[in-house]
Short mmCIF file of C-alpha atoms in Angstrom, two decimals:
data_model
loop_
_atom_site.label_atom_id
_atom_site.label_comp_id
_atom_site.label_asym_id
_atom_site.label_seq_id
_atom_site.Cartn_x
_atom_site.Cartn_y
_atom_site.Cartn_z
CA MET A 1 -29.97 -8.27 16.80
CA ALA A 2 -31.06 -9.59 20.17
CA PRO A 3 -33.87 -7.40 21.63
CA GLU A 4 -31.98 -6.95 24.90
CA LYS A 5 -28.90 -5.71 23.00
CA LEU A 6 -30.98 -3.22 21.01
CA LEU A 7 -32.57 -1.99 24.25
CA GLU A 8 -29.13 -1.57 25.83
CA ILE A 9 -27.93 0.53 22.86
CA GLN A 10 -31.09 2.64 22.91
CA GLN A 11 -30.76 3.28 26.64
CA GLN A 12 -27.11 4.19 26.29
CA PHE A 13 -27.90 6.62 23.45
CA THR A 14 -30.73 8.23 25.47
CA ARG A 15 -28.49 8.62 28.49
CA GLU A 16 -25.60 10.12 26.52
CA TRP A 17 -27.97 12.41 24.61
CA ALA A 18 -29.40 13.73 27.88
CA GLU A 19 -25.88 14.33 29.20
CA LEU A 20 -24.92 16.10 25.97
CA TRP A 21 -28.02 18.32 26.10
CA GLN A 22 -27.35 19.18 29.74
CA ALA A 23 -23.71 20.08 29.02
CA ALA A 24 -24.74 22.24 26.05
CA SER A 25 -27.40 24.02 28.12
CA CYS A 26 -24.82 24.88 30.78
CA GLY A 27 -22.11 25.86 28.28
CA ARG A 28 -19.85 22.98 29.36
CA LEU A 29 -19.39 21.02 26.16
CA GLU A 30 -16.09 19.13 26.06
CA PRO A 31 -13.52 20.33 23.50
CA LEU A 32 -13.70 18.36 20.29
CA SER A 33 -10.72 16.07 19.73
CA ASP A 34 -11.87 14.72 16.36
CA GLN A 35 -9.64 16.28 13.69
CA ARG A 36 -12.65 17.15 11.52
CA PHE A 37 -14.01 19.47 14.22
CA SER A 38 -10.80 20.72 15.82
CA GLY A 39 -10.77 24.10 14.04
CA GLU A 40 -11.20 27.23 16.13
CA ALA A 41 -14.57 28.09 14.58
CA TRP A 42 -16.15 24.84 15.79
CA GLY A 43 -15.27 25.58 19.41
CA ALA A 44 -16.21 29.25 19.14
CA SER A 45 -19.76 28.50 17.96
CA PRO A 46 -21.91 26.64 20.56
CA PRO A 47 -24.52 25.53 17.97
CA HIS A 48 -21.84 24.06 15.73
CA ALA A 49 -20.04 22.45 18.67
CA PHE A 50 -23.32 20.84 19.73
CA LEU A 51 -23.95 19.68 16.16
CA ALA A 52 -20.52 18.02 16.03
CA HIS A 53 -21.06 16.30 19.39
CA ALA A 54 -24.52 15.12 18.31
CA TYR A 55 -23.11 13.74 15.07
CA LEU A 56 -20.31 11.87 16.87
CA LEU A 57 -22.79 10.38 19.34
CA SER A 58 -25.09 9.26 16.53
CA ALA A 59 -22.15 7.82 14.60
CA ARG A 60 -20.96 5.80 17.60
CA THR A 61 -24.48 4.47 18.12
CA MET A 62 -24.88 3.39 14.51
CA LEU A 63 -21.54 1.60 14.56
CA ARG A 64 -22.47 -0.13 17.83
CA MET A 65 -25.70 -1.30 16.23
CA ALA A 66 -23.81 -2.65 13.20
CA ASP A 67 -21.39 -4.50 15.50
CA SER A 68 -24.24 -6.05 17.47
CA LEU A 69 -26.16 -7.69 14.64
CA GLU A 70 -26.27 -11.46 14.57
CA ALA A 71 -24.91 -12.49 11.19
CA PRO A 72 -21.98 -14.38 9.65
CA GLU A 73 -18.68 -12.54 10.14
CA HIS A 74 -18.28 -11.82 6.44
CA MET A 75 -21.69 -10.14 6.29
CA LEU A 76 -20.94 -8.22 9.49
CA ASN A 77 -17.71 -6.90 8.01
CA ARG A 78 -19.60 -5.64 4.96
CA LEU A 79 -22.24 -4.02 7.11
CA ARG A 80 -19.62 -2.32 9.29
CA PHE A 81 -17.84 -1.05 6.19
CA ALA A 82 -21.04 0.27 4.60
CA THR A 83 -22.08 1.92 7.85
CA MET A 84 -18.67 3.56 8.20
CA GLN A 85 -18.88 4.89 4.63
CA TRP A 86 -22.32 6.41 5.25
CA VAL A 87 -21.41 7.84 8.66
CA ASP A 88 -18.23 9.45 7.34
CA ALA A 89 -20.00 10.85 4.28
CA VAL A 90 -22.72 12.67 6.26
CA ALA A 91 -20.36 14.36 8.73
CA PRO A 92 -21.41 18.03 9.11
CA SER A 93 -17.84 19.07 8.31
CA ASN A 94 -18.42 17.91 4.71
CA PHE A 95 -21.09 20.55 3.99
CA LEU A 96 -20.53 24.27 3.55
CA ALA A 97 -23.84 25.10 5.25
CA LEU A 98 -22.76 23.23 8.40
CA ASN A 99 -19.00 23.85 8.53
CA PRO A 100 -18.13 27.05 10.46
CA ASP A 101 -14.45 26.85 9.47
CA ALA A 102 -15.38 26.96 5.77
CA GLN A 103 -17.96 29.67 6.41
CA ARG A 104 -15.42 31.86 8.24
CA ARG A 105 -12.96 31.44 5.39
CA LEU A 106 -15.69 32.38 2.91
CA VAL A 107 -16.42 35.63 4.75
CA GLU A 108 -12.80 36.54 5.42
CA SER A 109 -11.81 35.97 1.77
CA GLY A 110 -14.74 37.98 0.42
CA GLY A 111 -16.05 34.94 -1.44
CA GLU A 112 -12.71 34.11 -3.02
CA SER A 113 -12.48 30.75 -1.21
CA LEU A 114 -15.77 29.63 -2.76
CA GLN A 115 -14.66 30.71 -6.20
CA GLN A 116 -11.35 28.87 -5.84
CA GLY A 117 -13.12 25.83 -4.40
CA LEU A 118 -15.39 25.62 -7.43
CA ALA A 119 -12.36 25.96 -9.70
CA ASN A 120 -10.66 23.12 -7.80
CA LEU A 121 -13.79 21.01 -8.14
CA MET A 122 -14.03 21.58 -11.90
CA ALA A 123 -10.36 20.74 -12.36
CA ASP A 124 -10.74 17.52 -10.40
CA MET A 125 -13.86 16.57 -12.34
CA GLN A 126 -11.80 16.82 -15.52
CA LYS A 127 -9.13 14.60 -13.95
CA GLY A 128 -11.73 12.16 -12.70
CA ARG A 129 -10.25 12.10 -9.18
CA ILE A 130 -9.67 14.24 -6.11
CA SER A 131 -6.32 16.05 -6.00
CA GLN A 132 -4.35 15.15 -2.90
CA THR A 133 -1.19 17.07 -3.67
CA ASP A 134 0.20 19.79 -5.89
CA GLU A 135 0.98 17.61 -8.88
CA SER A 136 2.68 20.45 -10.75
CA SER A 137 5.55 20.27 -8.25
CA PHE A 138 6.73 16.84 -9.38
CA GLN A 139 7.92 15.18 -12.55
CA VAL A 140 9.17 11.63 -12.82
CA GLY A 141 12.77 11.66 -13.99
CA LYS A 142 13.25 15.30 -12.96
CA ASN A 143 12.76 15.41 -9.20
CA LEU A 144 11.35 11.91 -8.63
CA ALA A 145 13.05 8.63 -9.59
CA VAL A 146 16.33 10.44 -10.26
CA THR A 147 18.85 7.86 -9.02
CA GLU A 148 21.34 7.35 -11.84
CA GLY A 149 20.95 4.18 -13.85
CA ALA A 150 19.88 2.68 -17.15
CA VAL A 151 17.31 0.33 -18.64
CA VAL A 152 19.20 -2.80 -19.67
CA PHE A 153 16.30 -5.06 -20.68
CA GLU A 154 12.67 -4.75 -21.63
CA ASN A 155 9.79 -6.90 -22.81
CA PRO A 156 6.03 -6.29 -23.07
CA LEU A 157 5.60 -6.57 -19.28
CA PHE A 158 8.52 -4.69 -17.72
CA GLN A 159 11.74 -2.79 -18.07
CA LEU A 160 14.76 -3.76 -15.99
CA ILE A 161 16.70 -0.85 -14.50
CA GLN A 162 20.30 -1.23 -13.36
CA TYR A 163 21.53 1.53 -11.06
CA LYS A 164 25.03 2.94 -11.02
CA PRO A 165 26.97 1.70 -7.98
CA ALA A 166 27.45 4.31 -5.26
CA VAL A 167 30.59 2.82 -3.67
CA ALA A 168 33.93 1.81 -5.12
CA ARG A 169 33.65 -1.80 -3.94
CA PRO A 170 30.05 -3.05 -3.87
CA TYR A 171 29.01 -6.56 -2.92
CA ALA A 172 29.23 -9.05 -5.75
CA ARG A 173 25.76 -10.52 -5.36
CA PRO A 174 23.21 -8.04 -6.79
CA LEU A 175 19.85 -7.08 -5.33
CA LEU A 176 16.74 -7.31 -7.53
CA ILE A 177 13.70 -5.35 -6.35
CA VAL A 178 10.22 -6.45 -7.47
CA PRO A 179 7.71 -3.68 -6.68
CA PRO A 180 3.92 -4.07 -6.85
CA CYS A 181 2.50 -3.93 -10.36
CA ILE A 182 -0.58 -2.02 -9.18
CA ASN A 183 1.58 1.05 -8.61
CA LYS A 184 4.83 2.37 -10.06
CA PHE A 185 8.27 1.43 -8.80
CA TYR A 186 9.41 4.90 -7.79
CA ILE A 187 7.77 4.69 -4.39
CA LEU A 188 11.16 3.12 -3.62
CA ASP A 189 13.03 5.94 -5.38
CA LEU A 190 11.15 9.14 -4.60
CA GLN A 191 13.64 11.92 -3.87
CA PRO A 192 17.30 11.53 -2.84
CA HIS A 193 16.56 12.00 0.86
CA ASN A 194 13.89 9.27 1.01
CA SER A 195 14.97 6.88 -1.74
CA PHE A 196 15.29 3.26 -0.62
CA VAL A 197 17.17 2.56 -3.84
CA ARG A 198 19.78 5.23 -3.09
CA PHE A 199 20.10 3.96 0.49
CA ALA A 200 20.72 0.39 -0.70
CA LEU A 201 23.34 1.61 -3.16
CA GLU A 202 25.09 3.54 -0.40
CA GLN A 203 25.17 0.36 1.67
CA GLY A 204 27.20 -1.31 -1.06
CA GLN A 205 24.40 -3.11 -2.90
CA GLN A 206 24.27 -3.45 -6.68
CA VAL A 207 20.63 -2.66 -7.30
CA PHE A 208 18.32 -3.69 -10.13
CA MET A 209 14.65 -2.67 -10.32
CA VAL A 210 11.64 -4.07 -12.16
CA SER A 211 9.61 -1.24 -13.71
CA TRP A 212 6.26 -2.76 -14.64
CA ARG A 213 4.46 -1.60 -17.75
CA ASN A 214 1.25 0.38 -17.35
CA PRO A 215 -1.03 -1.33 -19.92
CA LEU A 216 -3.55 0.84 -21.73
CA ALA A 217 -6.85 -0.21 -23.25
CA ALA A 218 -5.62 1.07 -26.62
CA ASP A 219 -2.50 -1.16 -26.66
CA GLU A 220 -2.54 -3.60 -29.56
CA ASP A 221 0.22 -6.06 -28.62
CA GLY A 222 -1.98 -8.37 -26.54
CA VAL A 223 -0.80 -7.23 -23.12
CA GLN A 224 -4.45 -7.13 -22.01
CA HIS A 225 -4.45 -10.95 -22.13
CA SER A 226 -1.55 -11.35 -19.70
CA GLY A 227 -2.28 -13.46 -16.65
CA TRP A 228 -0.52 -14.38 -13.42
CA ASP A 229 1.66 -16.96 -15.18
CA ALA A 230 2.94 -14.36 -17.62
CA TYR A 231 3.93 -12.02 -14.80
CA VAL A 232 5.77 -14.88 -13.09
CA GLU A 233 7.49 -16.37 -16.14
CA GLU A 234 8.06 -13.36 -18.40
CA GLY A 235 8.22 -10.92 -15.52
CA VAL A 236 9.92 -12.03 -12.31
CA LEU A 237 11.80 -15.09 -13.54
CA ARG A 238 12.95 -13.27 -16.68
CA ALA A 239 14.22 -10.40 -14.54
CA ILE A 240 16.12 -12.77 -12.23
CA GLY A 241 17.74 -14.41 -15.23
CA ALA A 242 18.80 -11.08 -16.70
CA VAL A 243 20.27 -9.82 -13.41
CA SER A 244 22.19 -13.07 -12.96
CA ALA A 245 23.58 -12.89 -16.49
CA ILE A 246 24.59 -9.23 -16.23
CA SER A 247 26.27 -9.65 -12.84
CA GLY A 248 27.84 -13.01 -13.57
CA GLN A 249 26.39 -14.37 -10.31
CA LYS A 250 24.57 -17.70 -10.12
CA GLN A 251 22.35 -16.35 -7.37
CA VAL A 252 20.92 -12.91 -6.62
CA ASN A 253 19.28 -11.38 -3.57
CA ALA A 254 15.62 -10.57 -4.18
CA LEU A 255 13.23 -8.12 -2.53
CA GLY A 256 9.48 -8.00 -3.09
CA PHE A 257 7.12 -5.27 -1.93
CA CYS A 258 3.37 -5.92 -1.43
CA VAL A 259 1.96 -7.71 -4.49
CA GLY A 260 5.51 -7.76 -5.83
CA GLY A 261 6.43 -9.96 -2.88
CA THR A 262 3.56 -12.34 -3.62
CA LEU A 263 4.65 -12.57 -7.27
CA LEU A 264 8.28 -13.03 -6.28
CA SER A 265 7.50 -15.83 -3.83
CA ALA A 266 5.34 -17.64 -6.39
CA ALA A 267 8.09 -17.29 -9.00
CA LEU A 268 10.74 -18.70 -6.66
CA ALA A 269 8.46 -21.62 -5.82
CA VAL A 270 8.14 -22.29 -9.56
CA ALA A 271 11.92 -22.21 -9.89
CA ARG A 272 12.29 -24.65 -7.00
CA ALA A 273 9.73 -26.98 -8.57
CA ARG A 274 11.97 -26.98 -11.65
CA GLY A 275 15.04 -27.83 -9.60
CA GLU A 276 16.47 -24.30 -9.81
CA ASP A 277 17.83 -22.16 -6.98
CA PRO A 278 18.37 -18.63 -8.35
CA VAL A 279 18.02 -16.57 -5.15
CA ALA A 280 20.33 -16.50 -2.13
CA SER A 281 18.09 -14.42 0.15
CA LEU A 282 14.51 -13.17 0.13
CA THR A 283 13.14 -9.90 1.52
CA LEU A 284 9.37 -9.43 1.75
CA LEU A 285 7.95 -6.01 2.60
CA THR A 286 4.26 -5.80 3.65
CA THR A 287 3.51 -8.94 1.66
CA LEU A 288 0.61 -11.38 1.87
CA LEU A 289 1.30 -15.07 1.28
CA ASP A 290 -1.35 -16.33 3.69
CA PHE A 291 -4.62 -14.54 2.85
CA THR A 292 -6.60 -15.79 5.84
CA ASP A 293 -6.92 -12.25 7.23
CA THR A 294 -6.84 -9.54 4.58
CA GLY A 295 -8.24 -6.79 6.76
CA VAL A 296 -10.87 -4.46 5.40
CA LEU A 297 -10.26 -5.58 1.80
CA ASP A 298 -12.14 -8.76 2.64
CA VAL A 299 -15.44 -6.87 2.24
CA PHE A 300 -14.92 -6.68 -1.52
CA ILE A 301 -14.30 -10.37 -2.11
CA ASP A 302 -16.80 -13.20 -2.46
CA GLU A 303 -17.56 -15.87 -5.04
CA ALA A 304 -20.07 -13.72 -6.90
CA GLN A 305 -17.67 -10.78 -7.21
CA VAL A 306 -14.78 -12.95 -8.38
CA LEU A 307 -16.96 -14.81 -10.87
CA LEU A 308 -18.14 -11.48 -12.25
CA ARG A 309 -14.53 -10.39 -12.77
CA GLU A 310 -13.64 -13.68 -14.44
CA GLN A 311 -16.52 -13.28 -16.86
CA GLN A 312 -15.67 -9.62 -17.45
CA PHE A 313 -12.07 -10.43 -18.40
CA ALA A 314 -12.57 -13.85 -20.01
CA ALA A 315 -11.57 -12.38 -23.38
CA GLY A 316 -8.93 -10.06 -21.94
CA GLY A 317 -9.19 -6.41 -21.11
CA VAL A 318 -7.79 -3.88 -18.68
CA LEU A 319 -8.82 -3.07 -15.13
CA ALA A 320 -8.77 0.73 -14.90
CA ALA A 321 -6.38 2.34 -12.44
CA ARG A 322 -9.15 4.72 -11.40
CA GLU A 323 -11.21 1.83 -10.07
CA LEU A 324 -8.38 0.50 -7.93
CA ALA A 325 -7.45 3.97 -6.69
CA THR A 326 -11.03 4.70 -5.64
CA THR A 327 -11.26 1.41 -3.78
CA PHE A 328 -8.09 2.06 -1.80
CA ALA A 329 -9.07 5.66 -1.06
CA PHE A 330 -12.37 4.61 0.52
CA LEU A 331 -10.57 2.21 2.85
CA ARG A 332 -9.69 5.37 4.78
CA PRO A 333 -12.35 7.84 3.60
CA ASN A 334 -11.79 10.60 6.16
CA ASP A 335 -8.06 10.78 5.45
CA LEU A 336 -8.07 10.15 1.70
CA VAL A 337 -11.43 11.51 0.51
CA TRP A 338 -13.41 13.84 2.77
CA ASN A 339 -10.39 15.68 4.11
CA TYR A 340 -9.63 16.84 0.57
CA VAL A 341 -13.27 17.58 -0.22
CA VAL A 342 -13.36 19.98 2.73
CA ASN A 343 -9.98 21.63 2.11
CA ASN A 344 -10.02 21.73 -1.69
CA TYR A 345 -13.66 22.56 -2.38
CA LEU A 346 -15.26 24.06 0.75
CA LYS A 347 -12.24 26.10 1.82
CA GLY A 348 -10.73 26.67 -1.61
CA GLN A 349 -7.27 25.61 -0.54
CA SER A 350 -4.69 24.12 -2.85
CA PRO A 351 -3.11 20.90 -1.58
CA SER A 352 0.55 21.10 -0.62
CA ALA A 353 3.31 19.29 -2.48
CA PHE A 354 3.90 15.77 -1.13
CA ASP A 355 5.89 13.26 -3.18
CA LEU A 356 4.23 10.18 -1.70
CA LEU A 357 0.75 11.44 -2.59
CA PHE A 358 1.90 12.32 -6.11
CA TRP A 359 3.01 8.70 -6.49
CA ASN A 360 -0.30 7.53 -5.03
CA ALA A 361 -2.18 9.44 -7.74
CA ASP A 362 0.07 8.02 -10.47
CA SER A 363 -1.60 4.61 -10.38
CA THR A 364 -1.57 1.92 -13.04
CA ASN A 365 -3.97 -0.25 -14.99
CA LEU A 366 -3.80 -4.03 -14.74
CA PRO A 367 -4.42 -6.75 -17.31
CA GLY A 368 -7.83 -8.16 -16.43
CA PRO A 369 -6.85 -11.87 -16.53
CA PHE A 370 -4.01 -11.20 -14.07
CA TYR A 371 -6.40 -9.44 -11.71
CA ALA A 372 -9.06 -12.15 -11.91
CA TRP A 373 -6.54 -14.94 -11.20
CA TYR A 374 -5.14 -12.98 -8.28
CA LEU A 375 -8.57 -12.44 -6.73
CA ARG A 376 -9.61 -16.09 -6.93
CA HIS A 377 -6.42 -17.85 -5.90
CA THR A 378 -5.35 -15.49 -3.14
CA TYR A 379 -8.09 -13.36 -1.59
CA LEU A 380 -10.95 -15.79 -2.22
CA GLU A 381 -9.47 -19.29 -2.00
CA ASN A 382 -6.11 -18.63 -0.29
CA ASN A 383 -4.45 -21.31 -2.39
CA LEU A 384 -0.81 -20.25 -2.11
CA ARG A 385 -0.57 -21.34 1.52
CA VAL A 386 -1.44 -24.98 0.72
CA PRO A 387 1.42 -26.97 -0.85
CA GLY A 388 0.46 -28.24 -4.29
CA LYS A 389 -2.99 -26.61 -4.19
CA VAL A 390 -2.37 -24.39 -7.20
CA LYS A 391 -0.32 -24.60 -10.36
CA VAL A 392 1.72 -21.66 -11.60
CA CYS A 393 3.47 -21.91 -14.97
CA ASP A 394 2.43 -25.60 -15.07
CA GLU A 395 4.20 -26.30 -11.78
CA SER A 396 2.56 -27.30 -8.50
CA ILE A 397 4.14 -24.83 -6.10
CA ASP A 398 5.10 -25.21 -2.45
CA LEU A 399 6.19 -22.10 -0.56
CA SER A 400 7.86 -24.25 2.10
CA SER A 401 10.45 -25.18 -0.54
CA LEU A 402 11.78 -21.62 -0.20
CA ASP A 403 14.47 -22.38 2.36
CA MET A 404 16.74 -19.42 1.67
CA PRO A 405 17.21 -16.86 4.50
CA ALA A 406 14.25 -14.48 4.56
CA TYR A 407 13.74 -11.00 5.99
CA ILE A 408 10.04 -10.33 6.51
CA TYR A 409 8.75 -6.84 7.30
CA GLY A 410 5.28 -5.72 8.39
CA SER A 411 3.88 -2.29 9.30
CA ARG A 412 2.03 -2.10 12.59
CA ASP A 413 -0.81 0.18 11.38
CA ASP A 414 -1.12 -1.36 7.91
CA HIS A 415 -4.77 -1.49 6.78
CA ILE A 416 -3.98 -3.31 3.52
CA VAL A 417 -1.63 -6.03 4.81
CA PRO A 418 -2.34 -6.45 8.54
CA TRP A 419 0.99 -6.98 10.26
CA THR A 420 -0.19 -10.27 11.74
CA SER A 421 -0.86 -11.48 8.19
CA ALA A 422 2.63 -10.41 7.12
CA TYR A 423 3.90 -12.40 10.10
CA ALA A 424 1.90 -15.43 8.93
CA SER A 425 4.43 -15.81 6.10
CA THR A 426 6.88 -17.12 8.70
CA ALA A 427 4.79 -20.30 8.98
CA LEU A 428 4.90 -20.92 5.22
CA LEU A 429 8.53 -20.40 4.28
CA GLY A 430 11.11 -23.08 4.98
CA GLY A 431 14.35 -21.29 5.81
CA PRO A 432 15.80 -19.15 8.60
CA MET A 433 13.76 -15.97 9.03
CA ARG A 434 13.99 -12.56 10.65
CA PHE A 435 10.73 -10.70 11.23
CA VAL A 436 10.73 -6.93 11.78
CA LEU A 437 7.71 -4.80 12.63
CA GLY A 438 7.80 -1.11 11.73
CA ALA A 439 5.64 1.75 12.93
CA SER A 440 3.01 3.51 10.77
CA GLY A 441 1.12 2.18 7.76
CA HIS A 442 1.44 0.30 4.50
CA ILE A 443 3.52 2.91 2.67
CA ALA A 444 4.75 5.36 5.32
CA GLY A 445 6.05 2.47 7.40
CA VAL A 446 8.15 1.18 4.51
CA ILE A 447 9.37 4.57 3.34
CA ASN A 448 11.05 5.58 6.59
CA PRO A 449 14.47 6.99 5.61
CA ALA A 450 17.34 6.00 7.86
CA SER A 451 18.83 9.50 7.57
CA ARG A 452 15.88 11.02 9.45
CA ASN A 453 15.96 8.49 12.27
CA ARG A 454 12.19 8.72 12.76
CA ARG A 455 9.63 6.37 14.27
CA ASN A 456 10.66 2.98 15.63
CA TYR A 457 10.57 -0.73 14.94
CA TRP A 458 10.41 -4.01 16.81
CA VAL A 459 12.77 -6.96 16.41
CA GLY A 460 13.03 -10.37 18.04
CA GLU A 461 16.32 -12.19 18.33
CA GLU A 462 15.03 -15.74 18.88
CA GLU A 463 16.24 -18.29 16.32
CA LYS A 464 12.84 -19.98 16.06
CA LEU A 465 9.94 -17.61 15.61
CA PRO A 466 6.81 -18.37 17.66
CA ALA A 467 3.72 -19.48 15.77
CA ASP A 468 1.61 -16.70 17.27
CA ALA A 469 2.25 -13.10 16.17
CA SER A 470 1.20 -11.70 19.55
CA ALA A 471 3.69 -13.96 21.30
CA TRP A 472 6.41 -12.65 19.02
CA LEU A 473 5.47 -9.05 19.80
CA ASP A 474 5.49 -9.73 23.54
CA GLY A 475 9.11 -10.81 23.27
CA ALA A 476 10.24 -8.26 20.69
CA GLN A 477 12.47 -5.32 21.49
CA GLU A 478 11.43 -1.82 20.49
CA THR A 479 14.21 0.11 18.75
CA PRO A 480 14.12 3.82 17.84
CA GLY A 481 14.70 4.91 14.26
CA SER A 482 14.27 3.30 10.85
CA TRP A 483 14.17 -0.43 10.15
CA TRP A 484 16.27 0.31 7.05
CA ASN A 485 19.44 0.11 9.14
CA ASP A 486 18.46 -3.32 10.48
CA TRP A 487 17.82 -4.59 6.96
CA ALA A 488 21.10 -3.13 5.68
CA GLN A 489 23.05 -5.09 8.28
CA TRP A 490 21.13 -8.26 7.44
CA ILE A 491 21.49 -8.00 3.65
CA ARG A 492 25.25 -7.39 3.91
CA GLY A 493 25.56 -10.91 5.24
CA HIS A 494 24.18 -12.25 1.97
CA GLY A 495 26.05 -10.03 -0.47
CA GLY A 496 29.11 -12.20 -0.97
CA ARG A 497 32.55 -10.71 -1.41
CA GLN A 498 33.17 -7.10 -2.30
CA VAL A 499 34.34 -6.40 -5.84
CA ARG A 500 35.44 -3.40 -7.86
CA ALA A 501 32.49 -1.44 -9.24
CA ARG A 502 32.01 -1.78 -12.96
CA ALA A 503 32.53 1.33 -15.03
CA THR A 504 29.62 0.58 -17.37
CA LEU A 505 26.09 -0.70 -16.96
CA GLY A 506 24.57 -3.67 -18.74
CA SER A 507 26.59 -6.20 -20.71
CA ALA A 508 27.20 -7.37 -24.26
CA ASP A 509 23.99 -9.41 -24.17
CA TYR A 510 22.09 -6.72 -22.25
CA PRO A 511 23.14 -3.37 -23.69
CA VAL A 512 21.85 -0.08 -22.31
CA ILE A 513 18.51 0.81 -23.92
CA GLU A 514 17.90 4.20 -22.33
CA SER A 515 18.61 6.13 -19.15
CA ALA A 516 16.63 5.49 -15.99
CA PRO A 517 13.83 5.78 -15.09
CA GLY A 518 12.84 4.61 -18.58
CA ARG A 519 9.75 4.97 -20.74
CA TYR A 520 7.41 2.55 -19.02
CA VAL A 521 7.15 4.54 -15.81
CA GLN A 522 6.27 7.69 -17.74
CA VAL A 523 3.01 6.24 -19.11
CA ARG A 524 0.05 7.71 -17.21
CA ALA A 525 -3.20 5.83 -16.79
CA VAL A 526 -6.12 7.34 -18.69
#
């Protein structure tokens, strides 16, 4: 850090500290807007209010110092992330001895809150994770993932679910949904009121869903050796073939969400390299194809880390769901970690029932070779964006060969797939595209039911999208409500003619195996 910059930060801290001390001495401390210190007890206790203000001032100063160091950007990002983790962890709200809200609850409950907090802590230690919701309120297949359907195909990597049509005359061309394999598919089929699957069915779509297997370390069928090629060939391409055969359609519409969208795009590029054209339209939701800017996740990726993973999984193995879940939680530690530490353990509260957080806790393991390939060829080397740079299933792939109409969605506050990186896909694909930007984050932005008409989204009507994401946003129109309605209108244009709904699911070659949601989604990570 330049000496003059350090001096500037020191002087600013000294000045603000003097102002804070003066305000505290005169009883004129500003109300605390930070959610961690917004409880009544913080404002009612001058010593605690001063402590919170002093902490926030110190935190701002430390982050300014981290931002001011002279170092390569990658090292700066790591330093900022580490500083943020430390600053958030030492917040006075996280300690019973310093948190007046927790202390008041302790006194008012006659010690019961402490007793319940310890019980919550012991229960979570047995689980190996912090409880974010009342998990007893939900059960997959009972009040989650309840849209009627059947499993019509399965192999060691996935089950294929076909849903019962919801209208008398659906569109002939079916819709295949490829969800991320690092979480379970039912984020798109939570409860009836917020199920994307149910919404698509009601719009006249014939919907099929990939339900990825949750591999366990104890499995003995070799799934722990599965790599990226297997997920493309025996996963996505096999699913497309099955949907085409069952529906009798040469082409299907395909939708990929997050990593599912990356897998889907790679699979379609493989098909194109083979001279095949199995998909009429492509929808990508919060998907990375260009990994130039991966947001905060970049701090975890470098050559040494990737090489370590490749060595770890050279002979196969399973990446534990707990490791992935912990990583994602600490991307937003105040919201996804410390908030629950305070409420569950210090205050002895039980978390409320929230279907999205139940799904978030129901994470999955990954085959190690798949994970290692993904890290190197996307996050580290960004190979998918360069035509012919990487081979998948023995084919040199080129994403620009994907010239089918594409609907690309990004979430404005997404910390996993920055919306500008979702927009970057428009420069890689070769066909007509529509880009839509939704409000909120990676999951809440996607799961925005049309029936509730909440939030908003931005659309641009120009035929040729600008190269720069900011230029697109400057010309985009803000529209109230859910982007689901916009997508429904777009996908109808690619559904083909309307036909009479079939009375039965599956076909002679793909008979019904079991009712939805199937066995695979019921397997919990251990």
